[in-house]
PDB file of C-alpha atoms in Angstrom:
ATOM      1  CA  UNK A  30      -0.085   0.139   0.041  1.00  0.00           C
ATOM      2  CA  UNK A  31       2.842   2.263   0.690  1.00  0.00           C
ATOM      3  CA  UNK A  32       4.713   1.564  -2.304  1.00  0.00           C
ATOM      4  CA  UNK A  33       1.875   2.493  -4.945  1.00  0.00           C
ATOM      5  CA  UNK A  34       1.435   5.843  -2.847  1.00  0.00           C
ATOM      6  CA  UNK A  35       5.144   6.677  -2.987  1.00  0.00           C
ATOM      7  CA  UNK A  36       5.313   5.811  -6.559  1.00  0.00           C
ATOM      8  CA  UNK A  37       2.519   8.018  -7.410  1.00  0.00           C
ATOM      9  CA  UNK A  38       3.726  10.911  -5.222  1.00  0.00           C
ATOM     10  CA  UNK A  39       7.251  10.637  -6.929  1.00  0.00           C
ATOM     11  CA  UNK A  40       5.651  10.685 -10.515  1.00  0.00           C
ATOM     12  CA  UNK A  41       3.594  13.710  -9.614  1.00  0.00           C
ATOM     13  CA  UNK A  42       6.551  15.473  -7.910  1.00  0.00           C
ATOM     14  CA  UNK A  43       8.521  14.904 -11.340  1.00  0.00           C
ATOM     15  CA  UNK A  44       5.792  16.032 -13.473  1.00  0.00           C
ATOM     16  CA  UNK A  45       4.861  19.003 -11.430  1.00  0.00           C
ATOM     17  CA  UNK A  46       8.484  20.098 -11.023  1.00  0.00           C
ATOM     18  CA  UNK A  47       9.234  19.712 -14.620  1.00  0.00           C
ATOM     19  CA  UNK A  48       7.025  22.745 -15.448  1.00  0.00           C
ATOM     20  CA  UNK A  49       8.527  25.942 -14.442  1.00  0.00           C
ATOM     21  CA  UNK A  50       5.910  28.288 -13.468  1.00  0.00           C
ATOM     22  CA  UNK A  51       8.100  31.514 -12.957  1.00  0.00           C
ATOM     23  CA  UNK A  52       9.789  32.124 -16.314  1.00  0.00           C
ATOM     24  CA  UNK A  53      11.297  35.502 -16.910  1.00  0.00           C
ATOM     25  CA  UNK A  54       9.411  36.933 -19.465  1.00  0.00           C
ATOM     26  CA  UNK A  55       9.720  40.609 -20.209  1.00  0.00           C
ATOM     27  CA  UNK A  56       6.751  42.432 -19.594  1.00  0.00           C
ATOM     28  CA  UNK A  57       5.945  44.888 -22.591  1.00  0.00           C
ATOM     29  CA  UNK A  58       3.135  47.386 -22.191  1.00  0.00           C
ATOM     30  CA  UNK A  59       0.551  47.045 -25.066  1.00  0.00           C
ATOM     31  CA  UNK A  60       0.618  50.169 -27.562  1.00  0.00           C
ATOM     32  CA  UNK A  61      -1.800  52.808 -26.927  1.00  0.00           C
ATOM     33  CA  UNK A  62      -4.590  52.509 -29.514  1.00  0.00           C
ATOM     34  CA  UNK A  63      -4.600  55.460 -31.761  1.00  0.00           C
ATOM     35  CA  UNK A  64      -7.938  57.395 -31.594  1.00  0.00           C
ATOM     36  CA  UNK A  65      -8.983  59.120 -34.703  1.00  0.00           C
ATOM     37  CA  UNK A  66     -12.218  61.175 -34.854  1.00  0.00           C
ATOM     38  CA  UNK A  67     -14.115  60.992 -38.036  1.00  0.00           C
ATOM     39  CA  UNK A  68     -14.177  63.869 -40.065  1.00  0.00           C
ATOM     40  CA  UNK A  69     -17.178  65.167 -42.107  1.00  0.00           C
ATOM     41  CA  UNK A  70     -16.428  66.811 -45.389  1.00  0.00           C
ATOM     42  CA  UNK A  71     -16.165  70.648 -44.981  1.00  0.00           C
ATOM     43  CA  UNK A  72     -19.316  71.328 -47.223  1.00  0.00           C
ATOM     44  CA  UNK A  73     -21.663  69.037 -45.089  1.00  0.00           C
ATOM     45  CA  UNK A  74     -24.996  70.161 -43.806  1.00  0.00           C
ATOM     46  CA  UNK A  75     -27.989  68.751 -42.163  1.00  0.00           C
ATOM     47  CA  UNK A  76     -31.690  70.129 -42.502  1.00  0.00           C
ATOM     48  CA  UNK A  77     -34.492  68.754 -40.285  1.00  0.00           C
ATOM     49  CA  UNK A  78     -37.950  69.310 -41.913  1.00  0.00           C
ATOM     50  CA  UNK A  79     -41.620  68.581 -41.445  1.00  0.00           C
ATOM     51  CA  UNK A  80     -43.682  67.883 -44.636  1.00  0.00           C
ATOM     52  CA  UNK A  81     -47.364  67.092 -45.581  1.00  0.00           C
ATOM     53  CA  UNK A  82     -47.138  64.487 -48.457  1.00  0.00           C
ATOM     54  CA  UNK A  83     -50.382  63.916 -49.742  1.00  0.00           C
ATOM     55  CA  UNK A  84     -52.227  64.634 -46.548  1.00  0.00           C
ATOM     56  CA  UNK A  85     -49.784  62.658 -44.329  1.00  0.00           C
ATOM     57  CA  UNK A  86     -47.799  64.668 -41.909  1.00  0.00           C
ATOM     58  CA  UNK A  87     -44.124  63.332 -41.819  1.00  0.00           C
ATOM     59  CA  UNK A  88     -40.841  64.303 -40.087  1.00  0.00           C
ATOM     60  CA  UNK A  89     -37.619  64.003 -41.809  1.00  0.00           C
ATOM     61  CA  UNK A  90     -33.843  64.848 -42.247  1.00  0.00           C
ATOM     62  CA  UNK A  91     -31.689  65.777 -45.184  1.00  0.00           C
ATOM     63  CA  UNK A  92     -27.988  65.261 -45.039  1.00  0.00           C
ATOM     64  CA  UNK A  93     -26.106  66.946 -47.786  1.00  0.00           C
ATOM     65  CA  UNK A  94     -22.281  66.489 -48.627  1.00  0.00           C
ATOM     66  CA  UNK A  95     -21.693  69.143 -51.394  1.00  0.00           C
ATOM     67  CA  UNK A  96     -21.150  67.745 -54.869  1.00  0.00           C
ATOM     68  CA  UNK A  97     -21.254  64.114 -53.723  1.00  0.00           C
ATOM     69  CA  UNK A  98     -24.338  62.951 -51.840  1.00  0.00           C
ATOM     70  CA  UNK A  99     -27.819  63.819 -50.782  1.00  0.00           C
ATOM     71  CA  UNK A 100     -29.281  61.443 -48.017  1.00  0.00           C
ATOM     72  CA  UNK A 101     -33.034  61.760 -46.876  1.00  0.00           C
ATOM     73  CA  UNK A 102     -35.196  59.908 -44.469  1.00  0.00           C
ATOM     74  CA  UNK A 103     -38.749  60.422 -43.369  1.00  0.00           C
ATOM     75  CA  UNK A 104     -40.474  59.029 -40.255  1.00  0.00           C
ATOM     76  CA  UNK A 105     -44.037  59.250 -38.772  1.00  0.00           C
ATOM     77  CA  UNK A 106     -44.059  57.020 -35.779  1.00  0.00           C
ATOM     78  CA  UNK A 107     -41.825  54.664 -37.574  1.00  0.00           C
ATOM     79  CA  UNK A 108     -39.463  55.091 -40.511  1.00  0.00           C
ATOM     80  CA  UNK A 109     -41.382  55.542 -43.657  1.00  0.00           C
ATOM     81  CA  UNK A 110     -38.442  55.512 -45.965  1.00  0.00           C
ATOM     82  CA  UNK A 111     -34.926  56.463 -46.889  1.00  0.00           C
ATOM     83  CA  UNK A 112     -33.387  57.891 -50.046  1.00  0.00           C
ATOM     84  CA  UNK A 113     -30.103  58.571 -51.319  1.00  0.00           C
ATOM     85  CA  UNK A 114     -28.761  60.510 -54.469  1.00  0.00           C
ATOM     86  CA  UNK A 115     -25.238  60.639 -55.731  1.00  0.00           C
ATOM     87  CA  UNK A 116     -24.104  62.063 -58.880  1.00  0.00           C
ATOM     88  CA  UNK A 117     -24.488  59.119 -60.930  1.00  0.00           C
ATOM     89  CA  UNK A 118     -27.113  56.940 -59.074  1.00  0.00           C
ATOM     90  CA  UNK A 119     -30.410  57.004 -56.977  1.00  0.00           C
ATOM     91  CA  UNK A 120     -31.499  54.732 -54.330  1.00  0.00           C
ATOM     92  CA  UNK A 121     -34.953  54.700 -52.747  1.00  0.00           C
ATOM     93  CA  UNK A 122     -36.408  52.314 -50.230  1.00  0.00           C
ATOM     94  CA  UNK A 123     -39.798  53.077 -48.839  1.00  0.00           C
ATOM     95  CA  UNK A 124     -41.411  49.763 -47.668  1.00  0.00           C
ATOM     96  CA  UNK A 125     -44.385  51.099 -46.200  1.00  0.00           C
ATOM     97  CA  UNK A 126     -45.430  52.416 -49.494  1.00  0.00           C
ATOM     98  CA  UNK A 127     -44.152  49.608 -51.303  1.00  0.00           C
ATOM     99  CA  UNK A 128     -41.226  51.474 -53.131  1.00  0.00           C
ATOM    100  CA  UNK A 129     -37.913  50.213 -53.857  1.00  0.00           C
ATOM    101  CA  UNK A 130     -35.566  51.511 -56.408  1.00  0.00           C
ATOM    102  CA  UNK A 131     -31.904  51.679 -57.203  1.00  0.00           C
ATOM    103  CA  UNK A 132     -30.556  52.714 -60.417  1.00  0.00           C
ATOM    104  CA  UNK A 133     -29.048  55.616 -62.601  1.00  0.00           C
ATOM    105  CA  UNK A 134     -31.042  58.793 -63.486  1.00  0.00           C
ATOM    106  CA  UNK A 135     -31.988  57.424 -66.771  1.00  0.00           C
ATOM    107  CA  UNK A 136     -33.644  54.469 -64.859  1.00  0.00           C
ATOM    108  CA  UNK A 137     -35.323  56.786 -62.606  1.00  0.00           C
ATOM    109  CA  UNK A 138     -36.510  58.881 -65.770  1.00  0.00           C
ATOM    110  CA  UNK A 139     -37.875  55.698 -67.432  1.00  0.00           C
ATOM    111  CA  UNK A 140     -39.837  54.698 -64.275  1.00  0.00           C
ATOM    112  CA  UNK A 141     -41.264  58.184 -63.368  1.00  0.00           C
ATOM    113  CA  UNK A 142     -41.303  59.697 -66.880  1.00  0.00           C
ATOM    114  CA  UNK A 143     -39.622  62.837 -65.390  1.00  0.00           C
ATOM    115  CA  UNK A 144     -36.099  63.946 -66.068  1.00  0.00           C
ATOM    116  CA  UNK A 145     -34.073  64.923 -62.812  1.00  0.00           C
ATOM    117  CA  UNK A 146     -30.280  65.249 -62.367  1.00  0.00           C
ATOM    118  CA  UNK A 147     -28.321  65.170 -59.260  1.00  0.00           C
ATOM    119  CA  UNK A 148     -27.629  69.060 -59.717  1.00  0.00           C
ATOM    120  CA  UNK A 149     -31.292  69.792 -59.494  1.00  0.00           C
ATOM    121  CA  UNK A 150     -31.745  67.961 -56.446  1.00  0.00           C
ATOM    122  CA  UNK A 151     -28.693  69.460 -54.845  1.00  0.00           C
ATOM    123  CA  UNK A 152     -29.926  72.926 -55.881  1.00  0.00           C
ATOM    124  CA  UNK A 153     -33.377  72.484 -54.610  1.00  0.00           C
ATOM    125  CA  UNK A 154     -32.296  71.280 -51.025  1.00  0.00           C
ATOM    126  CA  UNK A 155     -29.333  73.737 -50.601  1.00  0.00           C
ATOM    127  CA  UNK A 156     -31.108  76.900 -51.602  1.00  0.00           C
ATOM    128  CA  UNK A 157     -32.108  79.655 -49.551  1.00  0.00           C
ATOM    129  CA  UNK A 158     -35.669  78.992 -50.352  1.00  0.00           C
ATOM    130  CA  UNK A 159     -35.449  75.340 -50.085  1.00  0.00           C
ATOM    131  CA  UNK A 160     -38.986  74.714 -49.030  1.00  0.00           C
ATOM    132  CA  UNK A 161     -40.195  75.922 -52.442  1.00  0.00           C
ATOM    133  CA  UNK A 162     -37.497  74.271 -54.366  1.00  0.00           C
ATOM    134  CA  UNK A 163     -38.111  70.715 -52.800  1.00  0.00           C
ATOM    135  CA  UNK A 164     -41.852  71.101 -53.152  1.00  0.00           C
ATOM    136  CA  UNK A 165     -41.463  72.251 -56.801  1.00  0.00           C
ATOM    137  CA  UNK A 166     -39.189  69.142 -57.500  1.00  0.00           C
ATOM    138  CA  UNK A 167     -41.587  66.897 -55.628  1.00  0.00           C
ATOM    139  CA  UNK A 168     -44.657  68.330 -57.738  1.00  0.00           C
ATOM    140  CA  UNK A 169     -42.649  67.864 -60.946  1.00  0.00           C
ATOM    141  CA  UNK A 170     -42.104  64.174 -59.947  1.00  0.00           C
ATOM    142  CA  UNK A 171     -45.807  63.728 -59.374  1.00  0.00           C
ATOM    143  CA  UNK A 172     -45.742  64.064 -55.430  1.00  0.00           C
ATOM    144  CA  UNK A 173     -48.112  66.878 -53.773  1.00  0.00           C
ATOM    145  CA  UNK A 174     -46.044  68.063 -50.938  1.00  0.00           C
ATOM    146  CA  UNK A 175     -45.587  71.012 -48.599  1.00  0.00           C
ATOM    147  CA  UNK A 176     -42.441  71.459 -46.596  1.00  0.00           C
ATOM    148  CA  UNK A 177     -41.256  73.513 -43.718  1.00  0.00           C
ATOM    149  CA  UNK A 178     -37.513  73.496 -42.726  1.00  0.00           C
ATOM    150  CA  UNK A 179     -37.319  73.364 -38.826  1.00  0.00           C
ATOM    151  CA  UNK A 180     -33.559  73.534 -38.477  1.00  0.00           C
ATOM    152  CA  UNK A 181     -30.354  73.922 -40.684  1.00  0.00           C
ATOM    153  CA  UNK A 182     -26.995  73.099 -39.583  1.00  0.00           C
ATOM    154  CA  UNK A 183     -23.629  73.442 -41.335  1.00  0.00           C
ATOM    155  CA  UNK A 184     -20.660  71.129 -40.451  1.00  0.00           C
ATOM    156  CA  UNK A 185     -18.840  73.535 -38.038  1.00  0.00           C
ATOM    157  CA  UNK A 186     -22.170  73.760 -35.877  1.00  0.00           C
ATOM    158  CA  UNK A 187     -22.318  69.905 -35.475  1.00  0.00           C
ATOM    159  CA  UNK A 188     -20.460  68.409 -32.539  1.00  0.00           C
ATOM    160  CA  UNK A 189     -19.130  64.993 -32.003  1.00  0.00           C
ATOM    161  CA  UNK A 190     -18.915  63.693 -28.213  1.00  0.00           C
ATOM    162  CA  UNK A 191     -15.638  62.075 -28.880  1.00  0.00           C
ATOM    163  CA  UNK A 192     -13.871  65.134 -30.391  1.00  0.00           C
ATOM    164  CA  UNK A 193     -11.471  67.058 -28.050  1.00  0.00           C
TER     165      UNK A 193
END
């Protein structure tokens, strides 16, 4: 009885003493992560609006990056739809109204029978009288709309919580 116990203890001592737990590993501090705050384009603006589209009152927001992108969204209680226009393409997704479109301005013209360009969209939303410009553009596309701008901000008025 003593022999198997002694044999077991000696095997355990050899196994455990063979593994060194106190190695000299140099400790190196992990590098500090570089935090880079995102920067918005200088010619970037945000426009909040309320609109009445065919008798339905909606709230929305337009984000404009001059000469590159116009992004819009509209909400009632839930999001009704989103649209994005770039110089070469248009994307619209309004599942509540059953509208989904992605294509070029030529494709949009074939579907709506109205010609519109990115420059016209940008001019309508960035003009001093954007309410009239957007309403006229929507009317031209066959949508009856009244719009009221509630807030307009330029990029220098925007603040990001992570900026110093």
